[in-house]
Amino acid sequence: LNSAGFNIVGDKITKNTPDGWGNAELISMNMIPANEEMGGIEFNLENPNTQEIVGFRLQSATGGAYQNIKYGFIVDHGLLKILENGSVIEEGNYKKGDLLSIQRVDSTIVFTLNNYLLRTTSLSAIEDYFLSANLFNYQSVINIKNVLGVSMKPEITPVIKNVSAGLPNSGAIDITVNAPAILNSFIYEWKNSLGEVICTTKNISNLSAGDYTFHINYQTPIGTKELSQVITVGNNLSKNSSLTGALSE
């Protein structure tokens, strides 16, 4: 984090400069790239009777205070507002401990309060964002509960057993799927080179040499996604065979 005007202890961030905008700003060092499916921040405030703005900005350098935040939450003495590309929308009241979340999910900005959806905003263009927090009041505190900036695509890692000499159907593929906890409801499917479905479990065995397509469907916060990967089982090879295709969506 690039920070100025704060004390940081664990997830607790306290402003240690006098009241005012522009003298206490926290910015993530790494951006949420436009090509990532999802990224954002979850946080709460210890004192709602203060002024804070937390959200997305385009610039990585400090300066300009909240004017550089493009989408975010404003807490203004107990009132909760949403900043949406220069416009301010009032959403009601904020009380101590309420969990706020702002995330970009694909081309949508999603605002939630205590895990309930408040508002979504569709983007005409997806940009690289940095997370930013600006606090106005001396000794005001923000607690960062979660930072989301990882890809929402599962990582598929195959371990391939090639066909042994004299055993034409001895090939097998074991799949490891590493995925963020927010993804769920996985459905697996295998197809042979003719496009025929031959298996609906994650791992597959009794294979002859050839190409096989592993297909996975999964649920994200904005709907069902899918990935496919072509994997080759070799013949009379002692080590892993090669992948013949990259992940496709």
Tab-separated table of N, CA and C in Angstrom, residues 89-178:
chain	number	residue	atom	x	y	z
A	89	ILE	N	-25.064	9.607	-5.144
A	89	ILE	CA	-26.399	9.035	-4.940
A	89	ILE	C	-26.539	8.669	-3.480
A	90	GLU	N	-27.554	9.189	-2.811
A	90	GLU	CA	-27.784	8.868	-1.399
A	90	GLU	C	-28.452	7.512	-1.272
A	91	GLU	N	-27.938	6.688	-0.310
A	91	GLU	CA	-28.447	5.328	-0.145
A	91	GLU	C	-29.063	5.075	1.226
A	92	GLY	N	-28.979	6.031	2.145
A	92	GLY	CA	-29.560	5.814	3.473
A	92	GLY	C	-28.545	6.065	4.561
A	93	ASN	N	-28.643	5.295	5.639
A	93	ASN	CA	-27.801	5.510	6.812
A	93	ASN	C	-26.711	4.450	6.915
A	94	TYR	N	-25.614	4.838	7.553
A	94	TYR	CA	-24.542	3.903	7.868
A	94	TYR	C	-24.357	3.882	9.376
A	95	LYS	N	-24.287	2.662	9.949
A	95	LYS	CA	-24.049	2.554	11.381
A	95	LYS	C	-22.758	1.781	11.627
A	96	LYS	N	-22.210	1.937	12.806
A	96	LYS	CA	-20.932	1.334	13.158
A	96	LYS	C	-20.934	-0.165	12.877
A	97	GLY	N	-19.876	-0.615	12.195
A	97	GLY	CA	-19.727	-2.045	11.926
A	97	GLY	C	-20.352	-2.535	10.652
A	98	ASP	N	-21.166	-1.709	9.985
A	98	ASP	CA	-21.753	-2.140	8.713
A	98	ASP	C	-20.633	-2.470	7.717
A	99	LEU	N	-20.786	-3.602	7.039
A	99	LEU	CA	-19.778	-4.049	6.080
A	99	LEU	C	-20.124	-3.530	4.691
A	100	LEU	N	-19.215	-2.753	4.129
A	100	LEU	CA	-19.391	-2.222	2.783
A	100	LEU	C	-18.462	-2.950	1.819
A	101	SER	N	-18.940	-3.160	0.618
A	101	SER	CA	-18.135	-3.809	-0.406
A	101	SER	C	-18.378	-3.127	-1.739
A	102	ILE	N	-17.273	-2.797	-2.415
A	102	ILE	CA	-17.353	-2.317	-3.792
A	102	ILE	C	-16.451	-3.205	-4.624
A	103	GLN	N	-17.013	-3.752	-5.695
A	103	GLN	CA	-16.265	-4.668	-6.540
A	103	GLN	C	-16.572	-4.376	-8.001
A	104	ARG	N	-15.548	-4.600	-8.827
A	104	ARG	CA	-15.811	-4.664	-10.259
A	104	ARG	C	-15.862	-6.123	-10.653
A	105	VAL	N	-16.995	-6.543	-11.186
A	105	VAL	CA	-17.184	-7.909	-11.654
A	105	VAL	C	-17.424	-7.833	-13.155
A	106	ASP	N	-16.416	-8.235	-13.918
A	106	ASP	CA	-16.445	-8.052	-15.365
A	106	ASP	C	-16.699	-6.573	-15.677
A	107	SER	N	-17.784	-6.246	-16.356
A	107	SER	CA	-18.046	-4.853	-16.746
A	107	SER	C	-19.089	-4.189	-15.849
A	108	THR	N	-19.198	-4.654	-14.609
A	108	THR	CA	-20.193	-4.120	-13.684
A	108	THR	C	-19.546	-3.747	-12.357
A	109	ILE	N	-19.847	-2.551	-11.850
A	109	ILE	CA	-19.478	-2.170	-10.495
A	109	ILE	C	-20.620	-2.578	-9.572
A	110	VAL	N	-20.286	-3.333	-8.524
A	110	VAL	CA	-21.290	-3.870	-7.603
A	110	VAL	C	-21.062	-3.270	-6.219
A	111	PHE	N	-22.089	-2.607	-5.665
A	111	PHE	CA	-22.041	-2.022	-4.331
A	111	PHE	C	-22.934	-2.849	-3.402
A	112	THR	N	-22.392	-3.295	-2.253
A	112	THR	CA	-23.206	-4.033	-1.297
A	112	THR	C	-23.019	-3.465	0.107
A	113	LEU	N	-24.051	-3.663	0.925
A	113	LEU	CA	-24.050	-3.295	2.342
A	113	LEU	C	-24.461	-4.521	3.140
A	114	ASN	N	-23.555	-5.000	4.004
A	114	ASN	CA	-23.822	-6.214	4.788
A	114	ASN	C	-24.260	-7.371	3.890
A	115	ASN	N	-23.579	-7.486	2.749
A	115	ASN	CA	-23.793	-8.556	1.762
A	115	ASN	C	-25.117	-8.453	1.020
A	116	TYR	N	-25.816	-7.340	1.179
A	116	TYR	CA	-27.047	-7.095	0.410
A	116	TYR	C	-26.734	-6.102	-0.713
A	117	LEU	N	-27.251	-6.402	-1.881
A	117	LEU	CA	-26.977	-5.568	-3.041
A	117	LEU	C	-27.652	-4.209	-2.901
A	118	LEU	N	-26.860	-3.149	-3.061
A	118	LEU	CA	-27.395	-1.794	-3.062
A	118	LEU	C	-27.591	-1.266	-4.476
A	119	ARG	N	-26.569	-1.483	-5.314
A	119	ARG	CA	-26.592	-0.854	-6.627
A	119	ARG	C	-25.570	-1.527	-7.534
A	120	THR	N	-25.879	-1.566	-8.815
A	120	THR	CA	-24.906	-1.992	-9.816
A	120	THR	C	-24.800	-0.911	-10.884
A	121	THR	N	-23.617	-0.782	-11.442
A	121	THR	CA	-23.365	0.196	-12.489
A	121	THR	C	-22.658	-0.492	-13.642
A	122	SER	N	-23.217	-0.415	-14.829
A	122	SER	CA	-22.598	-1.009	-16.009
A	122	SER	C	-21.559	-0.050	-16.586
A	123	LEU	N	-20.411	-0.590	-16.942
A	123	LEU	CA	-19.321	0.208	-17.471
A	123	LEU	C	-19.312	0.154	-18.990
A	124	SER	N	-19.106	1.287	-19.615
A	124	SER	CA	-18.979	1.313	-21.070
A	124	SER	C	-17.572	0.905	-21.502
A	125	ALA	N	-16.593	1.075	-20.595
A	125	ALA	CA	-15.223	0.660	-20.859
A	125	ALA	C	-14.613	0.164	-19.551
A	126	ILE	N	-13.878	-0.942	-19.616
A	126	ILE	CA	-13.231	-1.497	-18.430
A	126	ILE	C	-11.808	-0.953	-18.358
A	127	GLU	N	-11.461	-0.382	-17.207
A	127	GLU	CA	-10.159	0.244	-17.035
A	127	GLU	C	-9.399	-0.412	-15.884
A	128	ASP	N	-8.090	-0.164	-15.840
A	128	ASP	CA	-7.284	-0.587	-14.698
A	128	ASP	C	-7.626	0.314	-13.510
A	129	TYR	N	-7.893	-0.300	-12.354
A	129	TYR	CA	-8.253	0.478	-11.172
A	129	TYR	C	-7.258	0.227	-10.043
A	130	PHE	N	-7.063	1.275	-9.229
A	130	PHE	CA	-6.366	1.164	-7.964
A	130	PHE	C	-7.393	1.377	-6.854
A	131	LEU	N	-7.213	0.674	-5.735
A	131	LEU	CA	-8.075	0.888	-4.577
A	131	LEU	C	-7.575	2.109	-3.810
A	132	SER	N	-8.511	2.907	-3.318
A	132	SER	CA	-8.134	4.132	-2.633
A	132	SER	C	-9.068	4.396	-1.457
A	133	ALA	N	-8.488	4.894	-0.372
A	133	ALA	CA	-9.278	5.308	0.797
A	133	ALA	C	-8.820	6.688	1.224
A	134	ASN	N	-9.774	7.589	1.406
A	134	ASN	CA	-9.509	8.948	1.877
A	134	ASN	C	-10.332	9.213	3.129
A	135	LEU	N	-9.677	9.662	4.190
A	135	LEU	CA	-10.352	9.961	5.449
A	135	LEU	C	-10.198	11.449	5.756
A	136	PHE	N	-11.265	12.070	6.205
A	136	PHE	CA	-11.258	13.504	6.492
A	136	PHE	C	-10.886	13.795	7.937
A	137	ASN	N	-11.416	13.022	8.887
A	137	ASN	CA	-11.327	13.366	10.306
A	137	ASN	C	-10.120	12.721	10.995
A	138	TYR	N	-9.464	13.507	11.829
A	138	TYR	CA	-8.366	13.016	12.663
A	138	TYR	C	-8.849	11.871	13.546
A	139	GLN	N	-8.054	10.797	13.603
A	139	GLN	CA	-8.323	9.606	14.407
A	139	GLN	C	-9.516	8.771	13.902
A	140	SER	N	-10.015	9.058	12.729
A	140	SER	CA	-11.031	8.167	12.165
A	140	SER	C	-10.359	6.865	11.727
A	141	VAL	N	-11.131	5.774	11.746
A	141	VAL	CA	-10.569	4.438	11.551
A	141	VAL	C	-11.366	3.691	10.500
A	142	ILE	N	-10.641	3.054	9.586
A	142	ILE	CA	-11.241	2.149	8.627
A	142	ILE	C	-10.616	0.774	8.835
A	143	ASN	N	-11.438	-0.268	8.845
A	143	ASN	CA	-10.971	-1.640	8.975
A	143	ASN	C	-11.127	-2.339	7.628
A	144	ILE	N	-10.015	-2.751	7.038
A	144	ILE	CA	-10.046	-3.461	5.766
A	144	ILE	C	-10.306	-4.938	6.047
A	145	LYS	N	-11.425	-5.448	5.593
A	145	LYS	CA	-11.809	-6.827	5.863
A	145	LYS	C	-11.382	-7.788	4.762
A	146	ASN	N	-11.297	-7.298	3.559
A	146	ASN	CA	-10.908	-8.172	2.458
A	146	ASN	C	-10.526	-7.316	1.260
A	147	VAL	N	-9.529	-7.761	0.531
A	147	VAL	CA	-9.153	-7.134	-0.730
A	147	VAL	C	-9.219	-8.200	-1.806
A	148	LEU	N	-9.988	-7.921	-2.827
A	148	LEU	CA	-10.212	-8.883	-3.894
A	148	LEU	C	-9.565	-8.356	-5.162
A	149	GLY	N	-8.651	-9.100	-5.723
A	149	GLY	CA	-8.002	-8.654	-6.941
A	149	GLY	C	-7.431	-9.800	-7.741
A	150	VAL	N	-7.867	-11.003	-7.394
A	150	VAL	CA	-7.368	-12.183	-8.090
A	150	VAL	C	-8.310	-12.550	-9.218
A	151	SER	N	-7.786	-13.319	-10.143
A	151	SER	CA	-8.623	-13.781	-11.240
A	151	SER	C	-9.723	-14.689	-10.716
A	152	MET	N	-10.895	-14.573	-11.288
A	152	MET	CA	-12.006	-15.434	-10.914
A	152	MET	C	-12.094	-16.673	-11.797
A	153	LYS	N	-11.060	-16.912	-12.593
A	153	LYS	CA	-11.039	-18.129	-13.391
A	153	LYS	C	-10.395	-19.254	-12.591
A	154	PRO	N	-10.968	-20.456	-12.617
A	154	PRO	CA	-10.286	-21.584	-11.989
A	154	PRO	C	-8.980	-21.895	-12.705
A	155	GLU	N	-8.010	-22.394	-11.954
A	155	GLU	CA	-6.763	-22.885	-12.543
A	155	GLU	C	-6.861	-24.402	-12.676
A	156	ILE	N	-6.687	-24.892	-13.887
A	156	ILE	CA	-6.816	-26.319	-14.167
A	156	ILE	C	-5.424	-26.898	-14.361
A	157	THR	N	-5.065	-27.875	-13.532
A	157	THR	CA	-3.756	-28.524	-13.624
A	157	THR	C	-3.956	-30.017	-13.845
A	158	PRO	N	-3.561	-30.541	-15.006
A	158	PRO	CA	-3.720	-31.974	-15.264
A	158	PRO	C	-2.461	-32.763	-14.906
A	159	VAL	N	-2.665	-33.953	-14.379
A	159	VAL	CA	-1.591	-34.931	-14.230
A	159	VAL	C	-1.944	-36.081	-15.156
A	160	ILE	N	-1.072	-36.339	-16.121
A	160	ILE	CA	-1.413	-37.232	-17.216
A	160	ILE	C	-0.626	-38.531	-17.101
A	161	LYS	N	-1.325	-39.642	-17.191
A	161	LYS	CA	-0.688	-40.958	-17.283
A	161	LYS	C	-0.799	-41.423	-18.726
A	162	ASN	N	0.330	-41.549	-19.386
A	162	ASN	CA	0.338	-41.954	-20.773
A	162	ASN	C	0.068	-43.454	-20.920
A	163	VAL	N	-0.317	-43.831	-22.122
A	163	VAL	CA	-0.617	-45.225	-22.409
A	163	VAL	C	0.670	-46.051	-22.353
A	164	SER	N	0.619	-47.155	-21.625
A	164	SER	CA	1.777	-48.042	-21.523
A	164	SER	C	1.828	-49.005	-22.697
A	165	ALA	N	3.022	-49.440	-23.030
A	165	ALA	CA	3.194	-50.386	-24.126
A	165	ALA	C	2.414	-51.667	-23.842
A	166	GLY	N	1.644	-52.103	-24.813
A	166	GLY	CA	0.873	-53.324	-24.676
A	166	GLY	C	-0.424	-53.169	-23.921
A	167	LEU	N	-0.718	-51.971	-23.408
A	167	LEU	CA	-1.960	-51.725	-22.661
A	167	LEU	C	-2.658	-50.530	-23.305
A	168	PRO	N	-3.440	-50.748	-24.362
A	168	PRO	CA	-3.953	-49.644	-25.192
A	168	PRO	C	-4.924	-48.705	-24.475
A	169	ASN	N	-5.531	-49.134	-23.380
A	169	ASN	CA	-6.495	-48.268	-22.672
A	169	ASN	C	-6.037	-47.992	-21.233
A	170	SER	N	-4.740	-47.776	-21.078
A	170	SER	CA	-4.194	-47.581	-19.734
A	170	SER	C	-3.937	-46.105	-19.406
A	171	GLY	N	-4.330	-45.203	-20.296
A	171	GLY	CA	-4.125	-43.786	-20.035
A	171	GLY	C	-5.117	-43.226	-19.031
A	172	ALA	N	-4.731	-42.148	-18.369
A	172	ALA	CA	-5.615	-41.509	-17.387
A	172	ALA	C	-5.219	-40.046	-17.227
A	173	ILE	N	-6.166	-39.246	-16.789
A	173	ILE	CA	-5.919	-37.824	-16.499
A	173	ILE	C	-6.580	-37.491	-15.169
A	174	ASP	N	-5.792	-37.011	-14.229
A	174	ASP	CA	-6.313	-36.502	-12.963
A	174	ASP	C	-6.227	-34.981	-12.991
A	175	ILE	N	-7.297	-34.327	-12.598
A	175	ILE	CA	-7.404	-32.868	-12.663
A	175	ILE	C	-7.422	-32.273	-11.259
A	176	THR	N	-6.610	-31.235	-11.065
A	176	THR	CA	-6.707	-30.405	-9.866
A	176	THR	C	-7.283	-29.056	-10.272
A	177	VAL	N	-8.342	-28.624	-9.581
A	177	VAL	CA	-8.965	-27.328	-9.856
A	177	VAL	C	-8.734	-26.421	-8.657
A	178	ASN	N	-7.970	-25.360	-8.854
A	178	ASN	CA	-7.776	-24.335	-7.826
A	178	ASN	C	-8.637	-23.138	-8.179
